PDB file of C-alpha atoms and ligand atoms in Angstrom:
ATOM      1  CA  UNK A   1      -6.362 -25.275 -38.488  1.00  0.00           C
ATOM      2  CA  UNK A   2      -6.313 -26.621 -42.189  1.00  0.00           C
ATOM      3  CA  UNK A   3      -3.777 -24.483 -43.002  1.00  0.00           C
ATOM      4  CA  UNK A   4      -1.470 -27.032 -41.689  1.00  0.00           C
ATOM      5  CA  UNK A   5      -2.763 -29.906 -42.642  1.00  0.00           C
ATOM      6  CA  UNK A   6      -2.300 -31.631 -46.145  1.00  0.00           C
ATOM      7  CA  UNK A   7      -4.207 -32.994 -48.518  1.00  0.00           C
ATOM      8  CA  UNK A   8      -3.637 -36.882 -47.102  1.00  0.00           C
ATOM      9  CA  UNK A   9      -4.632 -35.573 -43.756  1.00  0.00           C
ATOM     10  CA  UNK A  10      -1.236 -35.371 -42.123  1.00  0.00           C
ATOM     11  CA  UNK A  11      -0.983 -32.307 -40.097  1.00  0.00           C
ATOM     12  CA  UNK A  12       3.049 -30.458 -41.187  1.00  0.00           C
ATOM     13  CA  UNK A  13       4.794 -28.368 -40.301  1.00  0.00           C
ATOM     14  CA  UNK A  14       4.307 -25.811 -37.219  1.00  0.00           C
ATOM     15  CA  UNK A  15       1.880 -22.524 -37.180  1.00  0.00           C
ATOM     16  CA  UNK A  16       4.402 -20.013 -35.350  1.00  0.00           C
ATOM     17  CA  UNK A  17       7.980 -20.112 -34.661  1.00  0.00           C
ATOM     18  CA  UNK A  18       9.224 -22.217 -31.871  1.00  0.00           C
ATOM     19  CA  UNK A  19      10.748 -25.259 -31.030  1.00  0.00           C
ATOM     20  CA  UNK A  20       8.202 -28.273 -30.732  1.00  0.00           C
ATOM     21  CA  UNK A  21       8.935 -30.192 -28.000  1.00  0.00           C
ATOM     22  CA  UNK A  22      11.014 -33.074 -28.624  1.00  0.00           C
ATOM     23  CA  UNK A  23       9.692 -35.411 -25.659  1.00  0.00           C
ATOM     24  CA  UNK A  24       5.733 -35.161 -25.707  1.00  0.00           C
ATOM     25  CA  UNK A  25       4.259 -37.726 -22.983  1.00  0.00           C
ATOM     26  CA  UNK A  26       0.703 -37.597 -22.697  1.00  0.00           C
ATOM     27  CA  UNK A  27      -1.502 -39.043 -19.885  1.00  0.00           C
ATOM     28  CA  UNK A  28      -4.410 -40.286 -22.072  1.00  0.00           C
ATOM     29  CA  UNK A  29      -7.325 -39.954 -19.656  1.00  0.00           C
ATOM     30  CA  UNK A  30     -11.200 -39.461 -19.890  1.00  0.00           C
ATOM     31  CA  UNK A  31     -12.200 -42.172 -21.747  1.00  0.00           C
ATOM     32  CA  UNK A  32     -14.938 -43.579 -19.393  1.00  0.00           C
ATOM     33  CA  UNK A  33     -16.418 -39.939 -19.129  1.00  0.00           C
ATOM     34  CA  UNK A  34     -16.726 -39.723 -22.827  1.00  0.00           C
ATOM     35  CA  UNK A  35     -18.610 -42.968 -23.303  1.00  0.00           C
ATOM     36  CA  UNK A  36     -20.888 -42.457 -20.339  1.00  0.00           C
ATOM     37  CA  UNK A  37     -21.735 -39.119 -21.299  1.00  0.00           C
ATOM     38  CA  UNK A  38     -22.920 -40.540 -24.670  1.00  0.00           C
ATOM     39  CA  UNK A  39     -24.967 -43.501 -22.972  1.00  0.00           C
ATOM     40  CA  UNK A  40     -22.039 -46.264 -23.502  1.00  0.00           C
ATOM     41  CA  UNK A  41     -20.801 -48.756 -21.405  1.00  0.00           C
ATOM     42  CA  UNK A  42     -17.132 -47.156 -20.372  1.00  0.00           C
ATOM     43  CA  UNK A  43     -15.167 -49.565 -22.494  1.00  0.00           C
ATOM     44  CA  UNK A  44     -16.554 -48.453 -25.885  1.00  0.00           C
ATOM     45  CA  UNK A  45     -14.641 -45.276 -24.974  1.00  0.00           C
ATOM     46  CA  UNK A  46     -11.192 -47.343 -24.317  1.00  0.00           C
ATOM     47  CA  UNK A  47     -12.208 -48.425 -28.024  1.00  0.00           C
ATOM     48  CA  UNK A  48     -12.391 -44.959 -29.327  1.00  0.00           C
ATOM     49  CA  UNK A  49      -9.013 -43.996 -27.697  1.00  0.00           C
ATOM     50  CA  UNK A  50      -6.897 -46.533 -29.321  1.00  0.00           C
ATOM     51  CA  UNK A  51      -8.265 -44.951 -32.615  1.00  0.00           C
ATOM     52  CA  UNK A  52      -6.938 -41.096 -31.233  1.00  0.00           C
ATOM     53  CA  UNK A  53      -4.079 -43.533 -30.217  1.00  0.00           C
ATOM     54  CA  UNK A  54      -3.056 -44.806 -33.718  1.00  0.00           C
ATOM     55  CA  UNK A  55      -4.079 -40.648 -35.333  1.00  0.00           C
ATOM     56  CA  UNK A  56      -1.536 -39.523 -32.746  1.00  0.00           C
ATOM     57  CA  UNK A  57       1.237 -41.440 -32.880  1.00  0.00           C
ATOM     58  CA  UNK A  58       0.980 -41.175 -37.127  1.00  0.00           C
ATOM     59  CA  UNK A  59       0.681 -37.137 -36.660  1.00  0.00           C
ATOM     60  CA  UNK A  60       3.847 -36.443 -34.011  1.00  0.00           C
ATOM     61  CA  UNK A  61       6.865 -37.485 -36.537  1.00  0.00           C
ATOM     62  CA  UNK A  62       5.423 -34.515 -38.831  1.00  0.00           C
ATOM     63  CA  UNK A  63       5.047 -31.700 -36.016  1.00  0.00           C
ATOM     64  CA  UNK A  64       8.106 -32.298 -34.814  1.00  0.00           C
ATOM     65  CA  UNK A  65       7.958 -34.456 -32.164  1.00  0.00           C
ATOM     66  CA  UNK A  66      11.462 -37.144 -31.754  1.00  0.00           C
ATOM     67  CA  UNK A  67       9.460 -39.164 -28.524  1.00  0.00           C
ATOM     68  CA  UNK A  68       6.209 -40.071 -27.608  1.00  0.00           C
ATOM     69  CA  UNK A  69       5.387 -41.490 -24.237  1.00  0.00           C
ATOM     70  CA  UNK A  70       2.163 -42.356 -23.861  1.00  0.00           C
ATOM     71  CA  UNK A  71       0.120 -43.198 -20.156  1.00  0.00           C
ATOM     72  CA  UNK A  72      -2.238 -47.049 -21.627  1.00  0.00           C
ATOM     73  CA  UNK A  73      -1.938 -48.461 -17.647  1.00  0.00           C
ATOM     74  CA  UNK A  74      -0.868 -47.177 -14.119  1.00  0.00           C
ATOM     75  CA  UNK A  75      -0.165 -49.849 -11.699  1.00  0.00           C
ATOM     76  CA  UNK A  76      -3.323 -48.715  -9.528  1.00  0.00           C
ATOM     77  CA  UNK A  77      -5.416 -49.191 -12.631  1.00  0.00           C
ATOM     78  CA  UNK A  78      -5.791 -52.910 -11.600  1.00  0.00           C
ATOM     79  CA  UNK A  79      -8.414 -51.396  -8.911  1.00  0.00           C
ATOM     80  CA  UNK A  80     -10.963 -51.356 -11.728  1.00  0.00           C
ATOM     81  CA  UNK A  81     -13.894 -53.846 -12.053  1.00  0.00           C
ATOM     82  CA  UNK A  82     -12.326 -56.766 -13.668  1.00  0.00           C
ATOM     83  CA  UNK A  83     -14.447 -57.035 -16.568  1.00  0.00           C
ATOM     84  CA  UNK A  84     -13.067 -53.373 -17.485  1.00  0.00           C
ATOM     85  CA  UNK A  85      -9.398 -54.421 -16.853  1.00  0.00           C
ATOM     86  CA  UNK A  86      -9.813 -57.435 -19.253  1.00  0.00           C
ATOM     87  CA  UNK A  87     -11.022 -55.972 -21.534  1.00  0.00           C
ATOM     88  CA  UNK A  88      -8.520 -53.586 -21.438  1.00  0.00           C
ATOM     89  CA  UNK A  89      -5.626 -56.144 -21.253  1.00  0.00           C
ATOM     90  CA  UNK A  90      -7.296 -57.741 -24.774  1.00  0.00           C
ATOM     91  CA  UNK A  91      -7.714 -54.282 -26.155  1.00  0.00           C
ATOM     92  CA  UNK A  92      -3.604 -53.876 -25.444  1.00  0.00           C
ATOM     93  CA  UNK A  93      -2.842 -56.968 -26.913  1.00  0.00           C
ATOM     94  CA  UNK A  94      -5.626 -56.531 -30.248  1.00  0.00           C
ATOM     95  CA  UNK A  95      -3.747 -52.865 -30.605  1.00  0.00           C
ATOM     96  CA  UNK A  96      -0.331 -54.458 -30.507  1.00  0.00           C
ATOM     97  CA  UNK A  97      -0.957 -57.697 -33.163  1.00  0.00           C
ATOM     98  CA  UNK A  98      -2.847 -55.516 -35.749  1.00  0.00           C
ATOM     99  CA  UNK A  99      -0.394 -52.525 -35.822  1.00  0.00           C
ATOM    100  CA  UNK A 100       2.981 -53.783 -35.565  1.00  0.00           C
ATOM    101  CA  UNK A 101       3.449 -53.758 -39.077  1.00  0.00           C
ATOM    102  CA  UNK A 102       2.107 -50.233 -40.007  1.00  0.00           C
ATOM    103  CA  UNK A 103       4.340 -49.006 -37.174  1.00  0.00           C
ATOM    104  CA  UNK A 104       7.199 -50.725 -38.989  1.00  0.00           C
ATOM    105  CA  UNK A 105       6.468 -49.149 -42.088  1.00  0.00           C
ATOM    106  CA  UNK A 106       6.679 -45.832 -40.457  1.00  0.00           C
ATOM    107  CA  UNK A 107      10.010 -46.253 -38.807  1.00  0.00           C
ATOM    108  CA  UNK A 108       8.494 -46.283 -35.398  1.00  0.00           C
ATOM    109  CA  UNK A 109      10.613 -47.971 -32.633  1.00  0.00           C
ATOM    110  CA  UNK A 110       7.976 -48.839 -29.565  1.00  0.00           C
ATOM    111  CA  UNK A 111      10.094 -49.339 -26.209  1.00  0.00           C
ATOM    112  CA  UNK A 112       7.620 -50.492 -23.194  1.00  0.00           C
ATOM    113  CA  UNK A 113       7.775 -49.252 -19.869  1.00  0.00           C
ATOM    114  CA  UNK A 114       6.666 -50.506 -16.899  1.00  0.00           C
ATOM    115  CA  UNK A 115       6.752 -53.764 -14.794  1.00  0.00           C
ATOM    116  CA  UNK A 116       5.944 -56.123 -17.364  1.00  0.00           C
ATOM    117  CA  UNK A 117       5.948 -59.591 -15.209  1.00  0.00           C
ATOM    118  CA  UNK A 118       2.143 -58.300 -13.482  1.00  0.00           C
ATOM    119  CA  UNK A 119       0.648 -58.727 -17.374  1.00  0.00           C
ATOM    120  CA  UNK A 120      -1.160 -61.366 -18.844  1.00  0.00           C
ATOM    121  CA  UNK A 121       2.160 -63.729 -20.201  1.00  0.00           C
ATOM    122  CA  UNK A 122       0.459 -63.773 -23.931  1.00  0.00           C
ATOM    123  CA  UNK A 123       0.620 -59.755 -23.719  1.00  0.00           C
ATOM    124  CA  UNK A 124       4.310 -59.962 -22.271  1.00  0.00           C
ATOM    125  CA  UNK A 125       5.018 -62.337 -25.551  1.00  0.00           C
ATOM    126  CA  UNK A 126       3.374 -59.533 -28.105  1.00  0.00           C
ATOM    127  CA  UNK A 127       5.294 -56.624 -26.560  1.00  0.00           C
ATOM    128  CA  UNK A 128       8.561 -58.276 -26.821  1.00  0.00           C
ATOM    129  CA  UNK A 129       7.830 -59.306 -30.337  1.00  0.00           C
ATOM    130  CA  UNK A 130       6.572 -55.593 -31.388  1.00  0.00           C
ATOM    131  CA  UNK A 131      10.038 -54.049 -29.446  1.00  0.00           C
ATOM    132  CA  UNK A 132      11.897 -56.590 -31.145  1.00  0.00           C
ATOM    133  CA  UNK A 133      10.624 -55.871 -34.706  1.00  0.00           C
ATOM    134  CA  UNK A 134      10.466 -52.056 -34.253  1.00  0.00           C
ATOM    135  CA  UNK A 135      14.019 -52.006 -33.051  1.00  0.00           C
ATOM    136  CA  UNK A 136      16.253 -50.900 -35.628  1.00  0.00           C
ATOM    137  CA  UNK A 137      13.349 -47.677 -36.409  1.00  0.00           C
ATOM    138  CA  UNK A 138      14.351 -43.773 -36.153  1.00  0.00           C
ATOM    139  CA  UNK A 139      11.161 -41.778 -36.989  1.00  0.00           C
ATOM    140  CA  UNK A 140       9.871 -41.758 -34.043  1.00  0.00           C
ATOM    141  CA  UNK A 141      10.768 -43.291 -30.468  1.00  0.00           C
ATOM    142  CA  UNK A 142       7.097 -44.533 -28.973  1.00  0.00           C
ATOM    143  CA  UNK A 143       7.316 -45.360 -25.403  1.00  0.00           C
ATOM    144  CA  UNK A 144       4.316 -46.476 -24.135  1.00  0.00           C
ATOM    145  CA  UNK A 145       3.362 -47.332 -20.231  1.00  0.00           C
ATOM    146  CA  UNK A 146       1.902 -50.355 -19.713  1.00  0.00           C
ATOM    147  CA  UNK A 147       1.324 -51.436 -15.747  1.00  0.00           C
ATOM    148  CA  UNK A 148       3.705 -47.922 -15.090  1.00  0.00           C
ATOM    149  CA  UNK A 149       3.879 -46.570 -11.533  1.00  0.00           C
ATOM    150  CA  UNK A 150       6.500 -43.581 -11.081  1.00  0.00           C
ATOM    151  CA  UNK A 151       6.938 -44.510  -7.646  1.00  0.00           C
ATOM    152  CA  UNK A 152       7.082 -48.613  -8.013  1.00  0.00           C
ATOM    153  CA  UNK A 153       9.900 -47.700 -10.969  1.00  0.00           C
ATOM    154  CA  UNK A 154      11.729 -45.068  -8.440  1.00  0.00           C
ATOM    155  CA  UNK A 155      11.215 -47.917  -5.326  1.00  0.00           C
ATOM    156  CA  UNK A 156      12.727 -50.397  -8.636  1.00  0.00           C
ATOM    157  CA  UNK A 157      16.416 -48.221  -9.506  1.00  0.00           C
ATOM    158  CA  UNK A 158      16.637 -47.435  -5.254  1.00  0.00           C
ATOM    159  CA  UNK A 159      17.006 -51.461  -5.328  1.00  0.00           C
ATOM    160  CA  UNK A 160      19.262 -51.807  -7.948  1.00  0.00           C
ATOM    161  CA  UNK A 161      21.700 -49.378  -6.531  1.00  0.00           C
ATOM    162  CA  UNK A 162      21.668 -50.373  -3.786  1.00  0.00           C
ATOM    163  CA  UNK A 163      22.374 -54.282  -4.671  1.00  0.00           C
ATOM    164  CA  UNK A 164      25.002 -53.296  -7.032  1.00  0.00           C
ATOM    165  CA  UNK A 165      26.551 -50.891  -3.869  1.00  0.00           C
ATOM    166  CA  UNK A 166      26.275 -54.065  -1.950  1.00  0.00           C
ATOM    167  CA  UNK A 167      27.862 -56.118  -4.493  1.00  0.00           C
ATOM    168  CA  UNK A 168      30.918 -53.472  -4.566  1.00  0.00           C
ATOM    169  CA  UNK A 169      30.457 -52.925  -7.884  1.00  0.00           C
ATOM    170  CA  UNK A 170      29.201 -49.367  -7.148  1.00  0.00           C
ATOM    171  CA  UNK A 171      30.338 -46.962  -3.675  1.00  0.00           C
ATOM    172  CA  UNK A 172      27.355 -44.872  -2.545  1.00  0.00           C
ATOM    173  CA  UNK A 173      29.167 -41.604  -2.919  1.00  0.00           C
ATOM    174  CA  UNK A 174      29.106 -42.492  -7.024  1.00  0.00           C
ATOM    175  CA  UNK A 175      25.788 -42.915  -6.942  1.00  0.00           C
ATOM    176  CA  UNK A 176      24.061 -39.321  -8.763  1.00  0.00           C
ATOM    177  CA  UNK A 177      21.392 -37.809 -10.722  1.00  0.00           C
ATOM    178  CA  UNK A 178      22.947 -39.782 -13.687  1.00  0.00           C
ATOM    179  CA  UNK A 179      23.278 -43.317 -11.971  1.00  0.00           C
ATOM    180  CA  UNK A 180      19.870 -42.751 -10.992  1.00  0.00           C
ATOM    181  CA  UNK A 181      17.997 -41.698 -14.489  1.00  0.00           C
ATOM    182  CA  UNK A 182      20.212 -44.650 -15.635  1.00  0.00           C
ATOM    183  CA  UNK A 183      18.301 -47.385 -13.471  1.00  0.00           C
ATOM    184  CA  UNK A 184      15.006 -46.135 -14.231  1.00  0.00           C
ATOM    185  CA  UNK A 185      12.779 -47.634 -17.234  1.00  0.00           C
ATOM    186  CA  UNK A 186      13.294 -44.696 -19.685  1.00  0.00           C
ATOM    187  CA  UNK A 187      17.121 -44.925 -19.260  1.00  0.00           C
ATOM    188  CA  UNK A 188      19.077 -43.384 -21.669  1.00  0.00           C
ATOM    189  CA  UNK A 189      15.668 -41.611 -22.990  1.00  0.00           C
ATOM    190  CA  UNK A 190      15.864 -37.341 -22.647  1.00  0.00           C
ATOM    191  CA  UNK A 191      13.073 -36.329 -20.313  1.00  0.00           C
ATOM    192  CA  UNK A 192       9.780 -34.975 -21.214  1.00  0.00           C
ATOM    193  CA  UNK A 193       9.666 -31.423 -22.914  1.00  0.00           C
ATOM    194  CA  UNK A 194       5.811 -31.799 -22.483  1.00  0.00           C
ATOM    195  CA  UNK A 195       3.299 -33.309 -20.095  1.00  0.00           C
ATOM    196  CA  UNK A 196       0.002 -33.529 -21.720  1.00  0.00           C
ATOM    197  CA  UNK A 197      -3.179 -34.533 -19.457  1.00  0.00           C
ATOM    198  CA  UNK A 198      -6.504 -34.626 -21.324  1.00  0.00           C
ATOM    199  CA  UNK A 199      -9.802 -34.884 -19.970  1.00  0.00           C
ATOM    200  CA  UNK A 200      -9.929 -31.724 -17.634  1.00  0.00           C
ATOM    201  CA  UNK A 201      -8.246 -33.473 -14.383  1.00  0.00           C
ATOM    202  CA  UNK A 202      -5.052 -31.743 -13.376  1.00  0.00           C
ATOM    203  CA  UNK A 203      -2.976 -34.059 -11.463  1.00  0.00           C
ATOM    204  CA  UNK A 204      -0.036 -36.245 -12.397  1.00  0.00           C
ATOM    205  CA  UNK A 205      -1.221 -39.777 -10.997  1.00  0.00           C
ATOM    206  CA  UNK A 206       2.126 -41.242 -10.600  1.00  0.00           C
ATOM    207  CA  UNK A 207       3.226 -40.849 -13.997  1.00  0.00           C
ATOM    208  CA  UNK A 208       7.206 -39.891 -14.780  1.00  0.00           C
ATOM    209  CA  UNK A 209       7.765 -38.113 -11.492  1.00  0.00           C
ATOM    210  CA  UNK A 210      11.596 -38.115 -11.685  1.00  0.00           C
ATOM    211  CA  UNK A 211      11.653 -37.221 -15.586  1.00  0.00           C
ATOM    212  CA  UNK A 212       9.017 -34.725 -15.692  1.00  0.00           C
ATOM    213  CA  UNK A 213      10.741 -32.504 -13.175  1.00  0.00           C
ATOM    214  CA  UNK A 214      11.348 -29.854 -15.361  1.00  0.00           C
ATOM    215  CA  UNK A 215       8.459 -30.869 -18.210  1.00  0.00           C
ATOM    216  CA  UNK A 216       6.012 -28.247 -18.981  1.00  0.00           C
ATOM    217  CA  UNK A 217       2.119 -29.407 -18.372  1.00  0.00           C
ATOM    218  CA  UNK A 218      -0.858 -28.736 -20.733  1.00  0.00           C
ATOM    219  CA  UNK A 219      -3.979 -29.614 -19.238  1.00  0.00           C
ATOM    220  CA  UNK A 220      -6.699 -29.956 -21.556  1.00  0.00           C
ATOM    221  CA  UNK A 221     -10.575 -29.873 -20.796  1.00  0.00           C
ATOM    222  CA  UNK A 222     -11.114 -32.714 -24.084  1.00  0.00           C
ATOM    223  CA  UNK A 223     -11.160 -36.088 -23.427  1.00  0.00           C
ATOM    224  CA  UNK A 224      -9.310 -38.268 -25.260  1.00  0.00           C
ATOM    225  CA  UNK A 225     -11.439 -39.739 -27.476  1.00  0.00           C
ATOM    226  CA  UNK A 226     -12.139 -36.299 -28.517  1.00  0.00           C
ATOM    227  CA  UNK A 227      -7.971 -35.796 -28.699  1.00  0.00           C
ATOM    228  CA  UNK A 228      -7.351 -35.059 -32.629  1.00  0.00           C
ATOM    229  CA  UNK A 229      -4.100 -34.493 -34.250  1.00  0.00           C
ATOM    230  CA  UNK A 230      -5.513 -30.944 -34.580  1.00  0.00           C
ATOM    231  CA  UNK A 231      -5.936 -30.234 -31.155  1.00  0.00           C
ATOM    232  CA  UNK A 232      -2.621 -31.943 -30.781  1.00  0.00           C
ATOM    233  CA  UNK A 233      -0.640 -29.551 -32.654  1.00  0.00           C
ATOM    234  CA  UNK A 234      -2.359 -26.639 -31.447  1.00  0.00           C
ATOM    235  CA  UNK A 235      -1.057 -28.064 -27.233  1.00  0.00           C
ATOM    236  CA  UNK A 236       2.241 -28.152 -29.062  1.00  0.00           C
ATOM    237  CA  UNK A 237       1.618 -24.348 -30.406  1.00  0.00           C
ATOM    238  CA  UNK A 238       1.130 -23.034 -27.386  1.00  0.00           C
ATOM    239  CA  UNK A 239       4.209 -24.700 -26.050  1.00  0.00           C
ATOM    240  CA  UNK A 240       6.200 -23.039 -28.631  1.00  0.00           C
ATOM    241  CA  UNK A 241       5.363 -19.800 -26.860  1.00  0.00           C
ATOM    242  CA  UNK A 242       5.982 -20.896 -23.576  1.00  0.00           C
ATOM    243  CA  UNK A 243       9.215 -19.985 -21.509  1.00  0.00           C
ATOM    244  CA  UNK A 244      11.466 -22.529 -20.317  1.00  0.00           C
ATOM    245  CA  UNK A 245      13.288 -21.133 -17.811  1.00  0.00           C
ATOM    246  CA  UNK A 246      15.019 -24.110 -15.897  1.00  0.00           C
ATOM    247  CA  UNK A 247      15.446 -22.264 -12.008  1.00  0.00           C
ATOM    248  CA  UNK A 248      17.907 -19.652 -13.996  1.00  0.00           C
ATOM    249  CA  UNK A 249      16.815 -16.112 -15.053  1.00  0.00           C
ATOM    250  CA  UNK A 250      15.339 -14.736 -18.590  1.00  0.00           C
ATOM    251  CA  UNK A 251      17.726 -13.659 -20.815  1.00  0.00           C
ATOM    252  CA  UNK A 252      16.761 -11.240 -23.604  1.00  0.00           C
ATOM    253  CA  UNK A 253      13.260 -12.940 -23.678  1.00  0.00           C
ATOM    254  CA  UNK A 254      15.070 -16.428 -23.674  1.00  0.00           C
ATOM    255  CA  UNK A 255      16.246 -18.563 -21.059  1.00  0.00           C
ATOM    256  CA  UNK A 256      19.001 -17.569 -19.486  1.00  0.00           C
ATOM    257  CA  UNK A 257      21.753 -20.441 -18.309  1.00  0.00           C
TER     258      UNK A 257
HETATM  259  C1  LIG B   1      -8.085 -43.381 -19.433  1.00  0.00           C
HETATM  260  O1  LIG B   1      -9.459 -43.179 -19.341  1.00  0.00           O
HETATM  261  C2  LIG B   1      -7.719 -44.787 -19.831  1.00  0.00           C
HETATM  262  C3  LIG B   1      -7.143 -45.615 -18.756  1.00  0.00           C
HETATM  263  C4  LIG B   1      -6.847 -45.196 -17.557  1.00  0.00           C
HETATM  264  C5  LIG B   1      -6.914 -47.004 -19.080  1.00  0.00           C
HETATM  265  P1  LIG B   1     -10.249 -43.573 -18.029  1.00  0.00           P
HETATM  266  O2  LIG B   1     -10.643 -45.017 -18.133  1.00  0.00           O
HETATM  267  O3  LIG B   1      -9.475 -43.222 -16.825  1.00  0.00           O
HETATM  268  O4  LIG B   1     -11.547 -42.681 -18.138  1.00  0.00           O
HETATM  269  P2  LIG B   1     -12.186 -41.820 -16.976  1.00  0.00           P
HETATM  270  O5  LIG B   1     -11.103 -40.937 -16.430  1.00  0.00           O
HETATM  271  O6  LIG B   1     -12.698 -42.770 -15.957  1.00  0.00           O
HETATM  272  O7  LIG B   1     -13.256 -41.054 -17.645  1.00  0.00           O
HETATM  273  C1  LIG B   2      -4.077 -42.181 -15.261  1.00  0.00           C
HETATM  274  O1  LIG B   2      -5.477 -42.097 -15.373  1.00  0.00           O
HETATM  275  C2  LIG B   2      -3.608 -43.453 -15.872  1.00  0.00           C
HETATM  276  C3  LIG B   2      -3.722 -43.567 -17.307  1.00  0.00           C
HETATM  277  C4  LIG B   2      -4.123 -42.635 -18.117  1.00  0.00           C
HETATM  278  C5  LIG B   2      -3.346 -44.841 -17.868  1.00  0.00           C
HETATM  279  P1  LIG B   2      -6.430 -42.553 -14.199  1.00  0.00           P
HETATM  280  O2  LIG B   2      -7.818 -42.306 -14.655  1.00  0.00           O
HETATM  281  O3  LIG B   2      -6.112 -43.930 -13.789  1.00  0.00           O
HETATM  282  O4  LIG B   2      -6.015 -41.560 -13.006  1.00  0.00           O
HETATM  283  P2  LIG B   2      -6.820 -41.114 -11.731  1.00  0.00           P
HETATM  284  O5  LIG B   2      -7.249 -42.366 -11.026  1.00  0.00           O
HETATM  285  O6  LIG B   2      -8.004 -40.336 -12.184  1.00  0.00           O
HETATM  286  O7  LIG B   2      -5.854 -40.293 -10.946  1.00  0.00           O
HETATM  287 MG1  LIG B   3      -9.314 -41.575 -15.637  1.00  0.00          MG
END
């Protein structure tokens, strides 16, 4: 696969014709597996994904990709031993201090999603910073899902519509697939082109369930520790091939609509 890569290391450009996907959310899972397997203690594996983490993100501006979205912690996650979740919550917070600047540099904008007011307050206090600093940035959009549950944020915009219906501010009858994407977290954000699951599990675990409606899914046996920017861009070559189709008809090998 070196034949798109340069000689920094960046991976360019895209092997066959196609459109990359401009949404790419991946659900970074395995990373407990992949330590295990080698005889470590799960959370040395949590460290080796927020290396793949930082690879990633730097790699999807040059194939192509406009948005990342990327699966850190699911509301049921807290279900874990605590020393695991702690460690987590310290990793999240380590990740966010030491890279905020580098991010910067490359023009990425980082958005958070998910309910923020269950995290540790001195996490809340580096997120806002990072989103605040990052703001302005148009290389990349990075959303990443911290304490995310698709159904908690679905349970979250039902709420809101309804208080503002209550309120008279909105009738009922107004309310549509627009009002509705608009009281979610990713409002105003396209949906996902691509779902991408590592680790060999093929299930969506309450990630994006209104947004993905229409994504396609790549399941991939790799964990993510083992998730390079080479493996990445071949997913996204194999999307390239793939047809969208969108409930209409093909069209002359396209989609039709
Ligand atoms: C994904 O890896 C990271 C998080 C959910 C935080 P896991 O920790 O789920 O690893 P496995 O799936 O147990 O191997
Ligand atoms: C999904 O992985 C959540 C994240 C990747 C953050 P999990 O490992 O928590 O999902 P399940 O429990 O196997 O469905
Ligand atoms: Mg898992």
């Amino acid at each position: 696969m070196s034949n798109f890569q340069t000689e920094d290391g960046r991976i360019t450009g895209r092997v066959a014709g196609g459109a990359a996907p401009r949404h790419v959310a991946i659900i970074m899972d395995g990373n407990g597996r992949w330590a295990e397997r080698l005889g470590q203690p799960r959370t040395f594996g949590h460290h080796r994904g927020v290396d793949r983490v930082r690879e990633i993100i730097r790699a999807a501006p040059d194939l192509g990709v406009g948005i990342l979205t990327l699966f850190a912690f699911s509301t049921e996650n807290w279900r874990r031993p605590h020393y695991e979740v702690s460690v987590l919550m310290r990793l999240f917070k380590r990740y966010i201090i030491r890279e905020v600047e580098d991010l910067d540099h490359e023009r990425v904008r980082v958005r958070f999603i998910g309910e923020r007011e269950g995290l540790p307050g001195d996490l809340q206090r580096v997120m806002a910073q990072m989103e605040e600093r990052t703001r302005g940035n148009d290389r990349l959009l990075l959303q990443i899902a911290l304490n995310y549950g698709s159904r908690k944020e679905l349970v979250r915009a039902a709420r809101h519509l309804a208080a503002e219906a209550a309120a008279g501010r909105l009738a009922p009858g107004e309310i549509g697939e627009d009002e509705f994407a608009g009281a979610l977290y990713t409002a105003g954000v396209p949906d996902p082109d691509l779902v991408i699951r590592t680790s060999g599990e093929q299930r969506i675990s309450n990630f994006l369930l209104w947004q993905a409606a229409y994504a396609e899914y790549a399941f991939v046996e790799e964990c993510w520790p083992e998730f390079t920017p080479e493996l990445f861009a071949a997913v996204l070559d194999r999307f390239a091939n793939r047809e969208r189709r969108f409930g209409a008809i093909a069209v002359d090998g396209a989609a039709g609509g």
